[in-house]
């Protein structure tokens, strides 16, 4: 009895989280005529389940499926379309978990591990949504490539924005990066990058090149966790500006233009974080080498 109640509570909890993230994605991140700029629920729940393997269960998958079905119905989708997306959501999340478990080894150096995770997520997402695009084309007569591109970029954008932070943050680390001088420095970088993103997106003809410069500088001075917070806030600002119709480069609801805008945000956010992780890995390797050299020197000096 207690086990059944626990499973029901867990299923309900995942359903509520999924529905809330879906509502926020649609209401806040919708770009021109309801085209979703990013789709957060699948990616965020994937991150939660990746960090907590003990939470993976059939009941959780059922909860995610029901939440996806209910969300689509509330957004005005037909029953057949809502059922299709309801079945797809848990399969997509399970596929991501399976591929990451198979091909990404946490014992690898941080930069190599990050590269494998990104490649696995991109490949899985592309294959899954390309297949879904052709299924929707067969059932509903929609353009498969347009559907697949929109869904793929919406999920990849959410992954680029949220995964580096959600997969790595702990309460202790979060308190540490917000405390004292380190917290003040992080706040200054966040505010500076946000201000430049807003100005660039609103007034500059090449906003992403302009807003990338301060983020690349920040990558040299910040830790990967702090940098993930800077990238997330800057990327979200670009999404909100685009969704609000205030971007100087996003002047119409053309699907190709919106897809290009989403892809540009992905690149703009991912590059500084990759650079930051690489710098941190090189610094760590140098530190370990110096410590090893110091131990060897002491051993030689103390030898009889």
Coordinates of C-alpha atoms in Angstrom, one line a residue:
X1 CA 0.0 0.0 0.0
X2 CA 2.7 2.4 1.0
X3 CA 4.7 1.5 -2.1
X4 CA 1.7 2.2 -4.4
X5 CA 1.1 5.6 -2.7
X6 CA 4.8 6.5 -3.0
X7 CA 4.7 5.6 -6.7
X8 CA 1.5 7.7 -7.2
X9 CA 3.0 10.6 -5.4
X10 CA 6.2 10.4 -7.5
X11 CA 4.2 10.1 -10.7
X12 CA 2.1 13.1 -9.7
X13 CA 5.2 15.1 -8.8
X14 CA 6.9 14.6 -12.2
X15 CA 3.6 15.4 -13.9
X16 CA 3.3 18.7 -12.1
X17 CA 6.9 19.7 -12.8
X18 CA 6.5 18.8 -16.5
X19 CA 3.3 20.7 -16.8
X20 CA 4.7 23.8 -15.1
X21 CA 7.8 23.8 -17.3
X22 CA 5.7 23.3 -20.4
X23 CA 3.4 26.2 -19.5
X24 CA 6.4 28.5 -18.8
X25 CA 8.0 27.5 -22.1
X26 CA 4.9 28.3 -24.1
X27 CA 3.9 31.5 -22.3
X28 CA 7.4 33.0 -21.9
X29 CA 9.4 31.5 -24.8
X30 CA 6.9 31.4 -27.6
X31 CA 8.3 33.2 -30.7
X32 CA 5.9 34.8 -33.2
X33 CA 2.6 33.1 -33.8
X34 CA 3.2 30.6 -31.0
X35 CA 6.4 29.0 -32.3
X36 CA 8.2 27.8 -29.2
X37 CA 11.6 29.4 -28.8
X38 CA 12.6 26.7 -26.3
X39 CA 11.0 23.6 -24.8
X40 CA 12.3 23.1 -21.3
X41 CA 10.3 20.2 -19.6
X42 CA 11.9 17.2 -21.5
X43 CA 15.5 18.5 -21.0
X44 CA 15.1 19.5 -17.4
X45 CA 13.5 16.3 -16.3
X46 CA 16.2 14.4 -18.2
X47 CA 18.8 16.3 -16.2
X48 CA 17.0 15.5 -12.9
X49 CA 16.8 11.8 -13.8
X50 CA 20.4 11.7 -15.0
X51 CA 21.6 13.0 -11.7
X52 CA 19.3 10.7 -9.7
X53 CA 19.3 7.3 -11.3
X54 CA 17.2 5.9 -8.4
X55 CA 14.3 8.1 -9.5
X56 CA 14.0 6.4 -12.9
X57 CA 10.8 4.2 -13.0
X58 CA 7.9 3.2 -15.1
X59 CA 5.6 5.3 -12.9
X60 CA 7.7 8.4 -13.6
X61 CA 7.5 7.7 -17.3
X62 CA 3.7 7.4 -17.1
X63 CA 3.5 10.7 -15.1
X64 CA 5.6 12.4 -17.8
X65 CA 3.4 11.0 -20.6
X66 CA 0.2 12.0 -18.9
X67 CA 1.6 15.5 -18.2
X68 CA 2.7 15.9 -21.9
X69 CA -0.8 14.7 -23.1
X70 CA -2.6 17.1 -20.7
X71 CA -0.3 20.0 -21.7
X72 CA -0.9 19.5 -25.4
X73 CA -4.7 19.3 -24.9
X74 CA -4.6 22.5 -22.9
X75 CA -2.7 24.2 -25.7
X76 CA -5.5 23.3 -28.2
X77 CA -4.0 20.2 -29.8
X78 CA -6.3 17.5 -31.0
X79 CA -6.6 14.2 -29.2
X80 CA -4.5 12.3 -31.7
X81 CA -1.7 14.8 -31.6
X82 CA -1.7 15.1 -27.8
X83 CA -1.6 11.3 -27.5
X84 CA 1.4 11.1 -29.9
X85 CA 3.4 13.7 -28.0
X86 CA 2.3 12.1 -24.7
X87 CA 3.8 8.8 -25.8
X88 CA 6.9 10.5 -27.3
X89 CA 8.0 12.5 -24.2
X90 CA 9.0 9.6 -21.9
X91 CA 10.5 7.7 -24.9
X92 CA 12.7 10.7 -25.8
X93 CA 13.8 11.2 -22.2
X94 CA 14.6 7.4 -21.8
X95 CA 16.5 7.5 -25.1
X96 CA 18.7 10.4 -23.9
X97 CA 19.4 8.6 -20.6
X98 CA 20.3 5.3 -22.4
X99 CA 22.6 7.0 -24.9
X100 CA 24.4 9.1 -22.2
X101 CA 24.8 6.0 -20.0
X102 CA 26.3 4.1 -22.9
X103 CA 28.7 6.7 -24.4
X104 CA 29.6 9.3 -21.8
X105 CA 31.9 8.1 -19.0
X106 CA 32.1 10.4 -16.0
X107 CA 35.7 9.3 -15.4
X108 CA 36.8 11.1 -18.5
X109 CA 38.4 14.5 -18.3
X110 CA 35.8 17.3 -18.0
X111 CA 36.2 18.7 -21.5
X112 CA 36.1 15.2 -23.1
X113 CA 33.0 14.2 -21.1
X114 CA 31.3 17.4 -22.0
X115 CA 32.0 16.8 -25.7
X116 CA 30.6 13.3 -25.5
X117 CA 27.4 14.5 -23.7
X118 CA 26.8 17.3 -26.2
X119 CA 27.3 15.0 -29.1
X120 CA 25.1 12.3 -27.7
X121 CA 22.3 14.7 -26.9
X122 CA 22.5 16.4 -30.3
X123 CA 22.5 13.1 -32.2
X124 CA 19.7 11.5 -30.2
X125 CA 17.5 14.6 -30.3
X126 CA 18.0 15.0 -34.1
X127 CA 17.2 11.4 -34.8
X128 CA 14.2 11.3 -32.5
X129 CA 12.6 14.4 -33.7
X130 CA 13.3 13.7 -37.4
X131 CA 11.4 10.4 -36.9
X132 CA 8.6 12.3 -35.1
X133 CA 8.5 14.8 -38.0
X134 CA 7.9 12.1 -40.5
X135 CA 5.3 10.5 -38.3
X136 CA 3.4 13.8 -38.0
X137 CA 3.7 14.3 -41.7
X138 CA 2.2 10.9 -42.3
X139 CA -0.7 11.4 -39.9
X140 CA -1.4 15.1 -40.1
X141 CA 0.2 16.1 -43.5
X142 CA 2.6 18.6 -42.0
X143 CA 6.0 19.4 -43.4
X144 CA 8.4 16.9 -41.8
X145 CA 11.5 18.9 -42.0
X146 CA 9.9 22.1 -40.7
X147 CA 8.4 20.2 -37.8
X148 CA 11.6 18.3 -37.0
X149 CA 13.8 21.5 -37.2
X150 CA 11.5 23.5 -34.9
X151 CA 11.2 20.7 -32.3
X152 CA 14.9 19.8 -32.4
X153 CA 16.1 23.4 -32.0
X154 CA 13.6 24.1 -29.2
X155 CA 14.9 21.2 -27.2
X156 CA 18.6 21.8 -28.0
X157 CA 18.2 25.4 -27.0
X158 CA 16.8 24.4 -23.6
X159 CA 19.6 21.9 -23.2
X160 CA 22.3 24.4 -24.0
X161 CA 20.7 26.9 -21.5
X162 CA 19.9 24.6 -18.6
X163 CA 22.0 21.4 -18.7
X164 CA 25.4 22.9 -17.8
X165 CA 23.9 24.4 -14.6
X166 CA 21.4 21.8 -13.6
X167 CA 23.7 18.8 -14.1
X168 CA 26.6 20.3 -12.1
X169 CA 25.1 22.5 -9.4
X170 CA 24.9 21.5 -5.7
X171 CA 23.5 23.5 -2.8
X172 CA 27.0 23.8 -1.4
X173 CA 28.6 24.9 -4.7
X174 CA 25.8 27.4 -5.3
X175 CA 26.3 29.0 -1.9
X176 CA 30.0 29.2 -2.5
X177 CA 29.8 31.0 -5.9
X178 CA 27.3 33.5 -4.5
X179 CA 29.3 34.2 -1.3
X180 CA 31.7 37.1 -0.7
X181 CA 33.9 38.6 -3.3
X182 CA 33.3 35.6 -5.7
X183 CA 29.6 36.3 -5.5
X184 CA 30.1 40.0 -6.2
X185 CA 32.3 39.2 -9.2
X186 CA 29.7 36.8 -10.6
X187 CA 27.0 39.3 -10.2
X188 CA 29.0 42.0 -12.0
X189 CA 29.6 39.6 -14.9
X190 CA 26.0 38.5 -15.1
X191 CA 24.8 42.2 -15.1
X192 CA 27.4 43.2 -17.6
X193 CA 26.7 40.4 -20.0
X194 CA 23.0 40.9 -19.7
X195 CA 23.3 44.6 -20.4
X196 CA 25.4 44.0 -23.5
X197 CA 22.9 41.2 -24.7
X198 CA 20.0 43.6 -24.4
X199 CA 21.7 46.4 -26.2
X200 CA 23.1 44.1 -28.9
X201 CA 19.8 42.3 -29.5
X202 CA 17.8 45.6 -29.7
X203 CA 20.1 47.9 -31.6
X204 CA 23.0 46.0 -33.2
X205 CA 22.9 44.5 -36.7
X206 CA 25.2 41.6 -35.6
X207 CA 24.0 41.1 -32.0
X208 CA 25.5 37.6 -31.4
X209 CA 29.0 38.5 -32.4
X210 CA 28.8 41.6 -30.2
X211 CA 27.4 39.9 -27.2
X212 CA 29.8 37.0 -27.5
X213 CA 32.9 39.1 -26.7
X214 CA 32.2 39.8 -22.9
X215 CA 31.2 36.2 -22.4
X216 CA 34.4 34.9 -23.8
X217 CA 36.3 37.3 -21.5
X218 CA 34.2 36.0 -18.6
X219 CA 35.1 32.4 -19.5
X220 CA 38.8 33.2 -18.6
X221 CA 38.0 34.4 -15.1
X222 CA 35.0 32.3 -13.9
X223 CA 34.6 28.7 -12.8
X224 CA 32.6 26.4 -15.1
X225 CA 29.6 26.5 -12.7
X226 CA 29.6 30.3 -12.5
X227 CA 30.1 30.5 -16.3
X228 CA 27.1 28.2 -16.8
X229 CA 24.9 30.7 -14.8
X230 CA 26.2 33.6 -16.9
X231 CA 25.5 31.7 -20.2
X232 CA 22.0 30.7 -18.9
X233 CA 20.9 34.2 -18.0
X234 CA 22.3 35.7 -21.2
X235 CA 20.7 33.1 -23.4
X236 CA 17.4 33.4 -21.7
X237 CA 17.6 37.2 -22.2
X238 CA 18.0 36.6 -26.0
X239 CA 15.1 34.2 -26.0
X240 CA 12.8 36.6 -24.1
X241 CA 13.8 39.5 -26.4
X242 CA 13.1 37.4 -29.4
X243 CA 9.8 36.2 -28.0
X244 CA 8.8 39.7 -27.2
X245 CA 9.4 40.8 -30.8
X246 CA 12.1 43.3 -29.7
X247 CA 15.1 41.8 -31.5
X248 CA 16.6 43.8 -34.3
X249 CA 17.3 40.7 -36.3
X250 CA 14.0 38.8 -35.7
X251 CA 11.5 40.9 -37.6
X252 CA 9.1 38.3 -38.9
X253 CA 7.6 34.9 -38.1
X254 CA 9.5 33.2 -40.9
X255 CA 10.4 29.7 -39.7
X256 CA 13.9 29.7 -41.2
X257 CA 14.7 33.1 -39.6
X258 CA 13.4 31.8 -36.2
X259 CA 15.5 28.6 -36.5
X260 CA 18.6 30.6 -37.4
X261 CA 18.0 32.8 -34.3
X262 CA 17.6 29.7 -32.1
X263 CA 20.8 28.2 -33.5
X264 CA 22.7 31.4 -33.1
X265 CA 21.7 31.5 -29.4
X266 CA 22.9 27.9 -29.0
X267 CA 26.3 28.7 -30.4
X268 CA 26.6 32.0 -28.5
X269 CA 26.0 30.2 -25.2
X270 CA 27.9 27.0 -25.8
X271 CA 31.2 28.5 -27.0
X272 CA 32.1 30.4 -23.9
X273 CA 31.1 27.5 -21.6
X274 CA 33.3 25.1 -23.7
X275 CA 36.2 27.5 -23.4
X276 CA 35.7 27.9 -19.7
X277 CA 35.7 24.1 -19.1
X278 CA 38.8 23.7 -21.3
X279 CA 40.7 26.5 -19.4
X280 CA 39.6 24.9 -16.1
X281 CA 40.9 21.5 -17.2
X282 CA 44.2 22.9 -18.4
X283 CA 44.7 24.8 -15.1
X284 CA 43.8 21.6 -13.1
X285 CA 46.3 19.6 -15.1
X286 CA 49.0 22.1 -14.6
X287 CA 48.3 22.2 -10.9
X288 CA 48.5 18.5 -10.6
X289 CA 51.7 18.4 -12.5
X290 CA 53.2 21.1 -10.3
X291 CA 52.2 19.2 -7.2
X292 CA 53.6 16.0 -8.5
X293 CA 56.9 17.7 -9.4
X294 CA 57.0 19.2 -5.9
X295 CA 56.5 15.8 -4.3
X296 CA 59.2 14.2 -6.4
X297 CA 61.6 17.0 -5.5
X298 CA 60.9 16.6 -1.8
X299 CA 61.4 12.8 -2.1
X300 CA 64.8 13.4 -3.8
X301 CA 65.9 15.9 -1.2
X302 CA 64.9 13.6 1.7
X303 CA 66.5 10.5 0.2
X304 CA 69.7 9.4 2.0

